[in-house]
């Protein structure tokens, strides 16, 4: 999470190929590269920033085995109550409006980072501008949530995530986070966790 000089809030959530310490080090490198890109770039476009990050990962992937990643990048303008979003093969961001009881899934097109040079994906990677309303709840998550399995091997799934988000959506963002994680743990029971879990909730308040 970064705050731009303009006051806009930038959130990058990603997931890398592989597991364990090598994957953690790879993700740390991605975040460091992204901060450097933001510091050097005049652009605050999620699409342009992800294309720059893809350049770095693609160059790295030509020398190593697993340098691929999925990502979703959003830039929230709290003054204009709008959000720009771009996505590279990652889980779909969710927005829940508790007052209207309406849910939105954001589906900008894109491909995984590090697989192809940016020149080849720039026409596929799209950026959407999404209007926001005060009180809405934003959810970003990794497939460690949707693919969390119970002892029978059945996935928790996005439908359960959406339902839990709606049930608890009137609570504060930290409280929603805790309730959803409790629901995931109750579903999985004592089944081993096979993937890292990343889950973020943010309440839209405006400037």
mmCIF file with all atom_site columns, C-alpha atoms in Angstrom:
data_model
loop_
_atom_site.group_PDB
_atom_site.id
_atom_site.type_symbol
_atom_site.label_atom_id
_atom_site.label_alt_id
_atom_site.label_comp_id
_atom_site.label_asym_id
_atom_site.label_entity_id
_atom_site.label_seq_id
_atom_site.pdbx_PDB_ins_code
_atom_site.Cartn_x
_atom_site.Cartn_y
_atom_site.Cartn_z
_atom_site.occupancy
_atom_site.B_iso_or_equiv
_atom_site.pdbx_formal_charge
_atom_site.auth_seq_id
_atom_site.auth_comp_id
_atom_site.auth_asym_id
_atom_site.auth_atom_id
_atom_site.pdbx_PDB_model_num
ATOM 1   C CA . UNK A 1 1   ? 0.000   0.000   0.000   1.00 0.00 ? 1   UNK A CA 1
ATOM 2   C CA . UNK A 1 2   ? 1.435   3.363   -1.073  1.00 0.00 ? 2   UNK A CA 1
ATOM 3   C CA . UNK A 1 3   ? 0.147   6.922   -0.906  1.00 0.00 ? 3   UNK A CA 1
ATOM 4   C CA . UNK A 1 4   ? 1.013   9.101   -3.871  1.00 0.00 ? 4   UNK A CA 1
ATOM 5   C CA . UNK A 1 5   ? 1.871   12.787  -3.541  1.00 0.00 ? 5   UNK A CA 1
ATOM 6   C CA . UNK A 1 6   ? -1.548  13.527  -5.049  1.00 0.00 ? 6   UNK A CA 1
ATOM 7   C CA . UNK A 1 7   ? -3.208  11.845  -2.087  1.00 0.00 ? 7   UNK A CA 1
ATOM 8   C CA . UNK A 1 8   ? -4.289  8.852   -4.143  1.00 0.00 ? 8   UNK A CA 1
ATOM 9   C CA . UNK A 1 9   ? -3.943  5.454   -2.480  1.00 0.00 ? 9   UNK A CA 1
ATOM 10  C CA . UNK A 1 10  ? -2.235  2.654   -4.399  1.00 0.00 ? 10  UNK A CA 1
ATOM 11  C CA . UNK A 1 11  ? -2.732  -0.998  -3.470  1.00 0.00 ? 11  UNK A CA 1
ATOM 12  C CA . UNK A 1 12  ? -0.830  -3.826  -5.164  1.00 0.00 ? 12  UNK A CA 1
ATOM 13  C CA . UNK A 1 13  ? -1.714  -7.414  -4.337  1.00 0.00 ? 13  UNK A CA 1
ATOM 14  C CA . UNK A 1 14  ? 0.133   -10.251 -6.024  1.00 0.00 ? 14  UNK A CA 1
ATOM 15  C CA . UNK A 1 15  ? 0.783   -13.967 -5.970  1.00 0.00 ? 15  UNK A CA 1
ATOM 16  C CA . UNK A 1 16  ? 3.917   -15.673 -7.278  1.00 0.00 ? 16  UNK A CA 1
ATOM 17  C CA . UNK A 1 17  ? 4.572   -19.107 -8.690  1.00 0.00 ? 17  UNK A CA 1
ATOM 18  C CA . UNK A 1 18  ? 6.095   -21.583 -6.253  1.00 0.00 ? 18  UNK A CA 1
ATOM 19  C CA . UNK A 1 19  ? 5.882   -21.838 -2.478  1.00 0.00 ? 19  UNK A CA 1
ATOM 20  C CA . UNK A 1 20  ? 7.979   -21.434 0.633   1.00 0.00 ? 20  UNK A CA 1
ATOM 21  C CA . UNK A 1 21  ? 11.054  -19.290 1.104   1.00 0.00 ? 21  UNK A CA 1
ATOM 22  C CA . UNK A 1 22  ? 11.941  -18.967 -2.627  1.00 0.00 ? 22  UNK A CA 1
ATOM 23  C CA . UNK A 1 23  ? 8.449   -17.658 -3.380  1.00 0.00 ? 23  UNK A CA 1
ATOM 24  C CA . UNK A 1 24  ? 8.593   -15.258 -0.412  1.00 0.00 ? 24  UNK A CA 1
ATOM 25  C CA . UNK A 1 25  ? 11.939  -13.881 -1.616  1.00 0.00 ? 25  UNK A CA 1
ATOM 26  C CA . UNK A 1 26  ? 10.533  -13.513 -5.138  1.00 0.00 ? 26  UNK A CA 1
ATOM 27  C CA . UNK A 1 27  ? 7.534   -11.552 -3.851  1.00 0.00 ? 27  UNK A CA 1
ATOM 28  C CA . UNK A 1 28  ? 9.835   -9.354  -1.768  1.00 0.00 ? 28  UNK A CA 1
ATOM 29  C CA . UNK A 1 29  ? 11.810  -8.599  -4.922  1.00 0.00 ? 29  UNK A CA 1
ATOM 30  C CA . UNK A 1 30  ? 8.625   -7.749  -6.813  1.00 0.00 ? 30  UNK A CA 1
ATOM 31  C CA . UNK A 1 31  ? 7.526   -5.283  -4.143  1.00 0.00 ? 31  UNK A CA 1
ATOM 32  C CA . UNK A 1 32  ? 10.965  -3.663  -4.090  1.00 0.00 ? 32  UNK A CA 1
ATOM 33  C CA . UNK A 1 33  ? 10.936  -3.365  -7.888  1.00 0.00 ? 33  UNK A CA 1
ATOM 34  C CA . UNK A 1 34  ? 7.448   -1.869  -7.814  1.00 0.00 ? 34  UNK A CA 1
ATOM 35  C CA . UNK A 1 35  ? 8.442   0.810   -5.303  1.00 0.00 ? 35  UNK A CA 1
ATOM 36  C CA . UNK A 1 36  ? 11.405  1.716   -7.502  1.00 0.00 ? 36  UNK A CA 1
ATOM 37  C CA . UNK A 1 37  ? 9.136   1.916   -10.557 1.00 0.00 ? 37  UNK A CA 1
ATOM 38  C CA . UNK A 1 38  ? 6.690   4.205   -8.744  1.00 0.00 ? 38  UNK A CA 1
ATOM 39  C CA . UNK A 1 39  ? 9.519   6.455   -7.536  1.00 0.00 ? 39  UNK A CA 1
ATOM 40  C CA . UNK A 1 40  ? 10.968  6.782   -11.044 1.00 0.00 ? 40  UNK A CA 1
ATOM 41  C CA . UNK A 1 41  ? 7.704   7.099   -12.989 1.00 0.00 ? 41  UNK A CA 1
ATOM 42  C CA . UNK A 1 42  ? 5.484   10.108  -13.570 1.00 0.00 ? 42  UNK A CA 1
ATOM 43  C CA . UNK A 1 43  ? 2.577   7.803   -14.395 1.00 0.00 ? 43  UNK A CA 1
ATOM 44  C CA . UNK A 1 44  ? 0.016   6.818   -11.791 1.00 0.00 ? 44  UNK A CA 1
ATOM 45  C CA . UNK A 1 45  ? -1.878  4.563   -14.185 1.00 0.00 ? 45  UNK A CA 1
ATOM 46  C CA . UNK A 1 46  ? -2.220  0.978   -12.882 1.00 0.00 ? 46  UNK A CA 1
ATOM 47  C CA . UNK A 1 47  ? -1.889  -0.331  -16.438 1.00 0.00 ? 47  UNK A CA 1
ATOM 48  C CA . UNK A 1 48  ? 1.317   1.574   -17.151 1.00 0.00 ? 48  UNK A CA 1
ATOM 49  C CA . UNK A 1 49  ? 2.834   0.654   -13.793 1.00 0.00 ? 49  UNK A CA 1
ATOM 50  C CA . UNK A 1 50  ? 2.057   -3.032  -14.322 1.00 0.00 ? 50  UNK A CA 1
ATOM 51  C CA . UNK A 1 51  ? 3.576   -2.942  -17.807 1.00 0.00 ? 51  UNK A CA 1
ATOM 52  C CA . UNK A 1 52  ? 6.756   -1.534  -16.298 1.00 0.00 ? 52  UNK A CA 1
ATOM 53  C CA . UNK A 1 53  ? 6.732   -4.235  -13.629 1.00 0.00 ? 53  UNK A CA 1
ATOM 54  C CA . UNK A 1 54  ? 6.183   -6.867  -16.318 1.00 0.00 ? 54  UNK A CA 1
ATOM 55  C CA . UNK A 1 55  ? 9.322   -5.658  -18.114 1.00 0.00 ? 55  UNK A CA 1
ATOM 56  C CA . UNK A 1 56  ? 11.356  -6.301  -14.962 1.00 0.00 ? 56  UNK A CA 1
ATOM 57  C CA . UNK A 1 57  ? 9.858   -9.739  -14.341 1.00 0.00 ? 57  UNK A CA 1
ATOM 58  C CA . UNK A 1 58  ? 10.170  -10.828 -17.958 1.00 0.00 ? 58  UNK A CA 1
ATOM 59  C CA . UNK A 1 59  ? 13.867  -9.968  -18.028 1.00 0.00 ? 59  UNK A CA 1
ATOM 60  C CA . UNK A 1 60  ? 14.296  -11.883 -14.781 1.00 0.00 ? 60  UNK A CA 1
ATOM 61  C CA . UNK A 1 61  ? 12.294  -14.885 -16.015 1.00 0.00 ? 61  UNK A CA 1
ATOM 62  C CA . UNK A 1 62  ? 14.605  -15.381 -18.982 1.00 0.00 ? 62  UNK A CA 1
ATOM 63  C CA . UNK A 1 63  ? 17.401  -16.260 -16.535 1.00 0.00 ? 63  UNK A CA 1
ATOM 64  C CA . UNK A 1 64  ? 15.492  -18.222 -13.894 1.00 0.00 ? 64  UNK A CA 1
ATOM 65  C CA . UNK A 1 65  ? 12.884  -20.977 -13.746 1.00 0.00 ? 65  UNK A CA 1
ATOM 66  C CA . UNK A 1 66  ? 9.887   -19.399 -11.992 1.00 0.00 ? 66  UNK A CA 1
ATOM 67  C CA . UNK A 1 67  ? 9.546   -15.635 -12.194 1.00 0.00 ? 67  UNK A CA 1
ATOM 68  C CA . UNK A 1 68  ? 5.853   -15.474 -13.014 1.00 0.00 ? 68  UNK A CA 1
ATOM 69  C CA . UNK A 1 69  ? 3.226   -13.687 -10.927 1.00 0.00 ? 69  UNK A CA 1
ATOM 70  C CA . UNK A 1 70  ? -0.392  -12.622 -10.885 1.00 0.00 ? 70  UNK A CA 1
ATOM 71  C CA . UNK A 1 71  ? -1.302  -9.176  -9.636  1.00 0.00 ? 71  UNK A CA 1
ATOM 72  C CA . UNK A 1 72  ? -4.077  -6.669  -9.215  1.00 0.00 ? 72  UNK A CA 1
ATOM 73  C CA . UNK A 1 73  ? -3.259  -2.977  -8.890  1.00 0.00 ? 73  UNK A CA 1
ATOM 74  C CA . UNK A 1 74  ? -5.742  -0.312  -7.878  1.00 0.00 ? 74  UNK A CA 1
ATOM 75  C CA . UNK A 1 75  ? -5.383  3.423   -7.417  1.00 0.00 ? 75  UNK A CA 1
ATOM 76  C CA . UNK A 1 76  ? -8.112  5.037   -5.319  1.00 0.00 ? 76  UNK A CA 1
ATOM 77  C CA . UNK A 1 77  ? -8.894  8.750   -5.607  1.00 0.00 ? 77  UNK A CA 1
ATOM 78  C CA . UNK A 1 78  ? -10.702 9.529   -2.366  1.00 0.00 ? 78  UNK A CA 1
ATOM 79  C CA . UNK A 1 79  ? -11.517 13.087  -3.484  1.00 0.00 ? 79  UNK A CA 1
ATOM 80  C CA . UNK A 1 80  ? -13.145 12.083  -6.762  1.00 0.00 ? 80  UNK A CA 1
ATOM 81  C CA . UNK A 1 81  ? -14.522 8.844   -5.278  1.00 0.00 ? 81  UNK A CA 1
ATOM 82  C CA . UNK A 1 82  ? -13.222 6.779   -8.168  1.00 0.00 ? 82  UNK A CA 1
ATOM 83  C CA . UNK A 1 83  ? -10.798 3.928   -8.624  1.00 0.00 ? 83  UNK A CA 1
ATOM 84  C CA . UNK A 1 84  ? -8.582  2.789   -11.476 1.00 0.00 ? 84  UNK A CA 1
ATOM 85  C CA . UNK A 1 85  ? -7.887  -0.932  -11.619 1.00 0.00 ? 85  UNK A CA 1
ATOM 86  C CA . UNK A 1 86  ? -5.747  -3.233  -13.766 1.00 0.00 ? 86  UNK A CA 1
ATOM 87  C CA . UNK A 1 87  ? -5.370  -6.975  -13.340 1.00 0.00 ? 87  UNK A CA 1
ATOM 88  C CA . UNK A 1 88  ? -2.824  -9.527  -14.516 1.00 0.00 ? 88  UNK A CA 1
ATOM 89  C CA . UNK A 1 89  ? -4.361  -12.969 -14.112 1.00 0.00 ? 89  UNK A CA 1
ATOM 90  C CA . UNK A 1 90  ? -5.316  -12.361 -10.480 1.00 0.00 ? 90  UNK A CA 1
ATOM 91  C CA . UNK A 1 91  ? -8.543  -13.036 -8.594  1.00 0.00 ? 91  UNK A CA 1
ATOM 92  C CA . UNK A 1 92  ? -11.331 -10.533 -9.328  1.00 0.00 ? 92  UNK A CA 1
ATOM 93  C CA . UNK A 1 93  ? -11.639 -7.563  -6.943  1.00 0.00 ? 93  UNK A CA 1
ATOM 94  C CA . UNK A 1 94  ? -15.013 -7.319  -5.209  1.00 0.00 ? 94  UNK A CA 1
ATOM 95  C CA . UNK A 1 95  ? -16.997 -4.274  -4.085  1.00 0.00 ? 95  UNK A CA 1
ATOM 96  C CA . UNK A 1 96  ? -19.966 -4.553  -1.739  1.00 0.00 ? 96  UNK A CA 1
ATOM 97  C CA . UNK A 1 97  ? -22.408 -1.717  -1.148  1.00 0.00 ? 97  UNK A CA 1
ATOM 98  C CA . UNK A 1 98  ? -24.112 -2.483  2.200   1.00 0.00 ? 98  UNK A CA 1
ATOM 99  C CA . UNK A 1 99  ? -26.708 0.278   1.812   1.00 0.00 ? 99  UNK A CA 1
ATOM 100 C CA . UNK A 1 100 ? -27.893 -0.816  -1.633  1.00 0.00 ? 100 UNK A CA 1
ATOM 101 C CA . UNK A 1 101 ? -27.142 -4.516  -1.009  1.00 0.00 ? 101 UNK A CA 1
ATOM 102 C CA . UNK A 1 102 ? -25.325 -4.647  -4.332  1.00 0.00 ? 102 UNK A CA 1
ATOM 103 C CA . UNK A 1 103 ? -22.092 -6.412  -5.261  1.00 0.00 ? 103 UNK A CA 1
ATOM 104 C CA . UNK A 1 104 ? -19.723 -5.694  -8.128  1.00 0.00 ? 104 UNK A CA 1
ATOM 105 C CA . UNK A 1 105 ? -16.945 -7.832  -9.583  1.00 0.00 ? 105 UNK A CA 1
ATOM 106 C CA . UNK A 1 106 ? -14.247 -5.942  -11.468 1.00 0.00 ? 106 UNK A CA 1
ATOM 107 C CA . UNK A 1 107 ? -13.042 -7.744  -14.590 1.00 0.00 ? 107 UNK A CA 1
ATOM 108 C CA . UNK A 1 108 ? -10.395 -5.779  -16.499 1.00 0.00 ? 108 UNK A CA 1
ATOM 109 C CA . UNK A 1 109 ? -8.569  -8.111  -18.886 1.00 0.00 ? 109 UNK A CA 1
ATOM 110 C CA . UNK A 1 110 ? -4.901  -9.009  -18.511 1.00 0.00 ? 110 UNK A CA 1
ATOM 111 C CA . UNK A 1 111 ? -2.364  -11.835 -18.449 1.00 0.00 ? 111 UNK A CA 1
ATOM 112 C CA . UNK A 1 112 ? 0.177   -13.098 -15.922 1.00 0.00 ? 112 UNK A CA 1
ATOM 113 C CA . UNK A 1 113 ? 3.256   -10.984 -15.315 1.00 0.00 ? 113 UNK A CA 1
ATOM 114 C CA . UNK A 1 114 ? 6.636   -12.163 -16.545 1.00 0.00 ? 114 UNK A CA 1
ATOM 115 C CA . UNK A 1 115 ? 5.362   -14.539 -19.219 1.00 0.00 ? 115 UNK A CA 1
ATOM 116 C CA . UNK A 1 116 ? 5.666   -12.313 -22.290 1.00 0.00 ? 116 UNK A CA 1
ATOM 117 C CA . UNK A 1 117 ? 7.329   -8.955  -23.024 1.00 0.00 ? 117 UNK A CA 1
ATOM 118 C CA . UNK A 1 118 ? 5.160   -5.912  -22.422 1.00 0.00 ? 118 UNK A CA 1
ATOM 119 C CA . UNK A 1 119 ? 5.058   -5.107  -26.120 1.00 0.00 ? 119 UNK A CA 1
ATOM 120 C CA . UNK A 1 120 ? 3.065   -8.320  -26.598 1.00 0.00 ? 120 UNK A CA 1
ATOM 121 C CA . UNK A 1 121 ? 0.605   -7.828  -23.740 1.00 0.00 ? 121 UNK A CA 1
ATOM 122 C CA . UNK A 1 122 ? -0.041  -4.077  -23.879 1.00 0.00 ? 122 UNK A CA 1
ATOM 123 C CA . UNK A 1 123 ? -3.129  -4.537  -26.070 1.00 0.00 ? 123 UNK A CA 1
ATOM 124 C CA . UNK A 1 124 ? -4.517  -7.198  -23.730 1.00 0.00 ? 124 UNK A CA 1
ATOM 125 C CA . UNK A 1 125 ? -3.877  -5.446  -20.434 1.00 0.00 ? 125 UNK A CA 1
ATOM 126 C CA . UNK A 1 126 ? -6.775  -3.080  -19.832 1.00 0.00 ? 126 UNK A CA 1
ATOM 127 C CA . UNK A 1 127 ? -7.500  -0.499  -17.162 1.00 0.00 ? 127 UNK A CA 1
ATOM 128 C CA . UNK A 1 128 ? -10.991 0.248   -15.872 1.00 0.00 ? 128 UNK A CA 1
ATOM 129 C CA . UNK A 1 129 ? -12.159 3.370   -14.063 1.00 0.00 ? 129 UNK A CA 1
ATOM 130 C CA . UNK A 1 130 ? -14.744 2.507   -11.438 1.00 0.00 ? 130 UNK A CA 1
ATOM 131 C CA . UNK A 1 131 ? -16.996 4.993   -9.594  1.00 0.00 ? 131 UNK A CA 1
ATOM 132 C CA . UNK A 1 132 ? -17.119 4.531   -5.832  1.00 0.00 ? 132 UNK A CA 1
ATOM 133 C CA . UNK A 1 133 ? -19.610 5.427   -3.115  1.00 0.00 ? 133 UNK A CA 1
ATOM 134 C CA . UNK A 1 134 ? -18.909 6.232   0.508   1.00 0.00 ? 134 UNK A CA 1
ATOM 135 C CA . UNK A 1 135 ? -19.424 3.211   2.714   1.00 0.00 ? 135 UNK A CA 1
ATOM 136 C CA . UNK A 1 136 ? -18.627 0.633   0.042   1.00 0.00 ? 136 UNK A CA 1
ATOM 137 C CA . UNK A 1 137 ? -16.379 -2.262  0.987   1.00 0.00 ? 137 UNK A CA 1
ATOM 138 C CA . UNK A 1 138 ? -13.491 -3.298  -1.267  1.00 0.00 ? 138 UNK A CA 1
ATOM 139 C CA . UNK A 1 139 ? -12.099 -6.836  -1.154  1.00 0.00 ? 139 UNK A CA 1
ATOM 140 C CA . UNK A 1 140 ? -8.831  -8.092  -2.656  1.00 0.00 ? 140 UNK A CA 1
ATOM 141 C CA . UNK A 1 141 ? -7.704  -11.672 -2.120  1.00 0.00 ? 141 UNK A CA 1
ATOM 142 C CA . UNK A 1 142 ? -5.414  -14.425 -3.353  1.00 0.00 ? 142 UNK A CA 1
ATOM 143 C CA . UNK A 1 143 ? -6.382  -17.904 -4.536  1.00 0.00 ? 143 UNK A CA 1
ATOM 144 C CA . UNK A 1 144 ? -5.241  -19.133 -1.144  1.00 0.00 ? 144 UNK A CA 1
ATOM 145 C CA . UNK A 1 145 ? -8.714  -18.011 -0.025  1.00 0.00 ? 145 UNK A CA 1
ATOM 146 C CA . UNK A 1 146 ? -10.823 -19.312 -2.922  1.00 0.00 ? 146 UNK A CA 1
ATOM 147 C CA . UNK A 1 147 ? -8.859  -22.591 -3.094  1.00 0.00 ? 147 UNK A CA 1
ATOM 148 C CA . UNK A 1 148 ? -8.662  -23.239 0.644   1.00 0.00 ? 148 UNK A CA 1
ATOM 149 C CA . UNK A 1 149 ? -9.830  -26.849 0.961   1.00 0.00 ? 149 UNK A CA 1
ATOM 150 C CA . UNK A 1 150 ? -11.740 -28.797 3.588   1.00 0.00 ? 150 UNK A CA 1
ATOM 151 C CA . UNK A 1 151 ? -10.820 -32.387 4.583   1.00 0.00 ? 151 UNK A CA 1
ATOM 152 C CA . UNK A 1 152 ? -12.827 -33.687 1.601   1.00 0.00 ? 152 UNK A CA 1
ATOM 153 C CA . UNK A 1 153 ? -10.791 -31.584 -0.807  1.00 0.00 ? 153 UNK A CA 1
ATOM 154 C CA . UNK A 1 154 ? -13.627 -29.198 -1.666  1.00 0.00 ? 154 UNK A CA 1
ATOM 155 C CA . UNK A 1 155 ? -12.627 -25.552 -2.147  1.00 0.00 ? 155 UNK A CA 1
ATOM 156 C CA . UNK A 1 156 ? -13.979 -22.693 -0.049  1.00 0.00 ? 156 UNK A CA 1
ATOM 157 C CA . UNK A 1 157 ? -14.676 -20.882 -3.318  1.00 0.00 ? 157 UNK A CA 1
ATOM 158 C CA . UNK A 1 158 ? -15.540 -17.327 -4.239  1.00 0.00 ? 158 UNK A CA 1
ATOM 159 C CA . UNK A 1 159 ? -19.276 -17.819 -3.639  1.00 0.00 ? 159 UNK A CA 1
ATOM 160 C CA . UNK A 1 160 ? -18.654 -18.429 0.068   1.00 0.00 ? 160 UNK A CA 1
ATOM 161 C CA . UNK A 1 161 ? -16.330 -15.436 0.189   1.00 0.00 ? 161 UNK A CA 1
ATOM 162 C CA . UNK A 1 162 ? -18.995 -13.229 -1.389  1.00 0.00 ? 162 UNK A CA 1
ATOM 163 C CA . UNK A 1 163 ? -21.652 -14.529 1.006   1.00 0.00 ? 163 UNK A CA 1
ATOM 164 C CA . UNK A 1 164 ? -19.457 -13.936 4.074   1.00 0.00 ? 164 UNK A CA 1
ATOM 165 C CA . UNK A 1 165 ? -18.590 -10.457 2.813   1.00 0.00 ? 165 UNK A CA 1
ATOM 166 C CA . UNK A 1 166 ? -22.270 -9.611  2.451   1.00 0.00 ? 166 UNK A CA 1
ATOM 167 C CA . UNK A 1 167 ? -23.260 -11.065 5.837   1.00 0.00 ? 167 UNK A CA 1
ATOM 168 C CA . UNK A 1 168 ? -20.615 -9.100  7.704   1.00 0.00 ? 168 UNK A CA 1
ATOM 169 C CA . UNK A 1 169 ? -20.340 -6.123  5.335   1.00 0.00 ? 169 UNK A CA 1
ATOM 170 C CA . UNK A 1 170 ? -21.846 -3.638  7.793   1.00 0.00 ? 170 UNK A CA 1
ATOM 171 C CA . UNK A 1 171 ? -18.946 -4.106  10.210  1.00 0.00 ? 171 UNK A CA 1
ATOM 172 C CA . UNK A 1 172 ? -15.631 -2.267  10.138  1.00 0.00 ? 172 UNK A CA 1
ATOM 173 C CA . UNK A 1 173 ? -13.091 -3.493  7.591   1.00 0.00 ? 173 UNK A CA 1
ATOM 174 C CA . UNK A 1 174 ? -10.867 -5.141  10.280  1.00 0.00 ? 174 UNK A CA 1
ATOM 175 C CA . UNK A 1 175 ? -13.921 -6.860  11.754  1.00 0.00 ? 175 UNK A CA 1
ATOM 176 C CA . UNK A 1 176 ? -15.034 -8.140  8.344   1.00 0.00 ? 176 UNK A CA 1
ATOM 177 C CA . UNK A 1 177 ? -11.520 -9.489  7.791   1.00 0.00 ? 177 UNK A CA 1
ATOM 178 C CA . UNK A 1 178 ? -11.574 -11.406 11.060  1.00 0.00 ? 178 UNK A CA 1
ATOM 179 C CA . UNK A 1 179 ? -15.070 -12.810 10.485  1.00 0.00 ? 179 UNK A CA 1
ATOM 180 C CA . UNK A 1 180 ? -14.226 -14.008 6.966   1.00 0.00 ? 180 UNK A CA 1
ATOM 181 C CA . UNK A 1 181 ? -10.984 -15.624 8.134   1.00 0.00 ? 181 UNK A CA 1
ATOM 182 C CA . UNK A 1 182 ? -12.952 -17.344 10.904  1.00 0.00 ? 182 UNK A CA 1
ATOM 183 C CA . UNK A 1 183 ? -15.372 -18.635 8.273   1.00 0.00 ? 183 UNK A CA 1
ATOM 184 C CA . UNK A 1 184 ? -12.493 -19.960 6.139   1.00 0.00 ? 184 UNK A CA 1
ATOM 185 C CA . UNK A 1 185 ? -10.933 -21.694 9.155   1.00 0.00 ? 185 UNK A CA 1
ATOM 186 C CA . UNK A 1 186 ? -14.278 -23.230 10.148  1.00 0.00 ? 186 UNK A CA 1
ATOM 187 C CA . UNK A 1 187 ? -14.770 -24.525 6.610   1.00 0.00 ? 187 UNK A CA 1
ATOM 188 C CA . UNK A 1 188 ? -11.297 -26.020 6.310   1.00 0.00 ? 188 UNK A CA 1
ATOM 189 C CA . UNK A 1 189 ? -11.384 -27.545 9.820   1.00 0.00 ? 189 UNK A CA 1
ATOM 190 C CA . UNK A 1 190 ? -8.128  -29.465 10.362  1.00 0.00 ? 190 UNK A CA 1
ATOM 191 C CA . UNK A 1 191 ? -7.188  -29.802 6.676   1.00 0.00 ? 191 UNK A CA 1
ATOM 192 C CA . UNK A 1 192 ? -3.587  -28.727 5.949   1.00 0.00 ? 192 UNK A CA 1
ATOM 193 C CA . UNK A 1 193 ? -3.093  -25.306 4.359   1.00 0.00 ? 193 UNK A CA 1
ATOM 194 C CA . UNK A 1 194 ? -1.499  -25.735 0.934   1.00 0.00 ? 194 UNK A CA 1
ATOM 195 C CA . UNK A 1 195 ? -1.140  -22.089 -0.079  1.00 0.00 ? 195 UNK A CA 1
ATOM 196 C CA . UNK A 1 196 ? -0.499  -18.698 1.428   1.00 0.00 ? 196 UNK A CA 1
ATOM 197 C CA . UNK A 1 197 ? -3.627  -16.708 2.267   1.00 0.00 ? 197 UNK A CA 1
ATOM 198 C CA . UNK A 1 198 ? -3.856  -12.998 1.476   1.00 0.00 ? 198 UNK A CA 1
ATOM 199 C CA . UNK A 1 199 ? -7.054  -11.088 2.172   1.00 0.00 ? 199 UNK A CA 1
ATOM 200 C CA . UNK A 1 200 ? -7.654  -7.334  2.302   1.00 0.00 ? 200 UNK A CA 1
ATOM 201 C CA . UNK A 1 201 ? -10.765 -5.302  3.049   1.00 0.00 ? 201 UNK A CA 1
ATOM 202 C CA . UNK A 1 202 ? -10.960 -1.505  2.767   1.00 0.00 ? 202 UNK A CA 1
ATOM 203 C CA . UNK A 1 203 ? -13.894 0.783   3.517   1.00 0.00 ? 203 UNK A CA 1
ATOM 204 C CA . UNK A 1 204 ? -14.411 3.701   1.126   1.00 0.00 ? 204 UNK A CA 1
ATOM 205 C CA . UNK A 1 205 ? -14.740 6.890   3.173   1.00 0.00 ? 205 UNK A CA 1
ATOM 206 C CA . UNK A 1 206 ? -13.871 9.693   0.783   1.00 0.00 ? 206 UNK A CA 1
ATOM 207 C CA . UNK A 1 207 ? -11.616 12.687  1.418   1.00 0.00 ? 207 UNK A CA 1
#
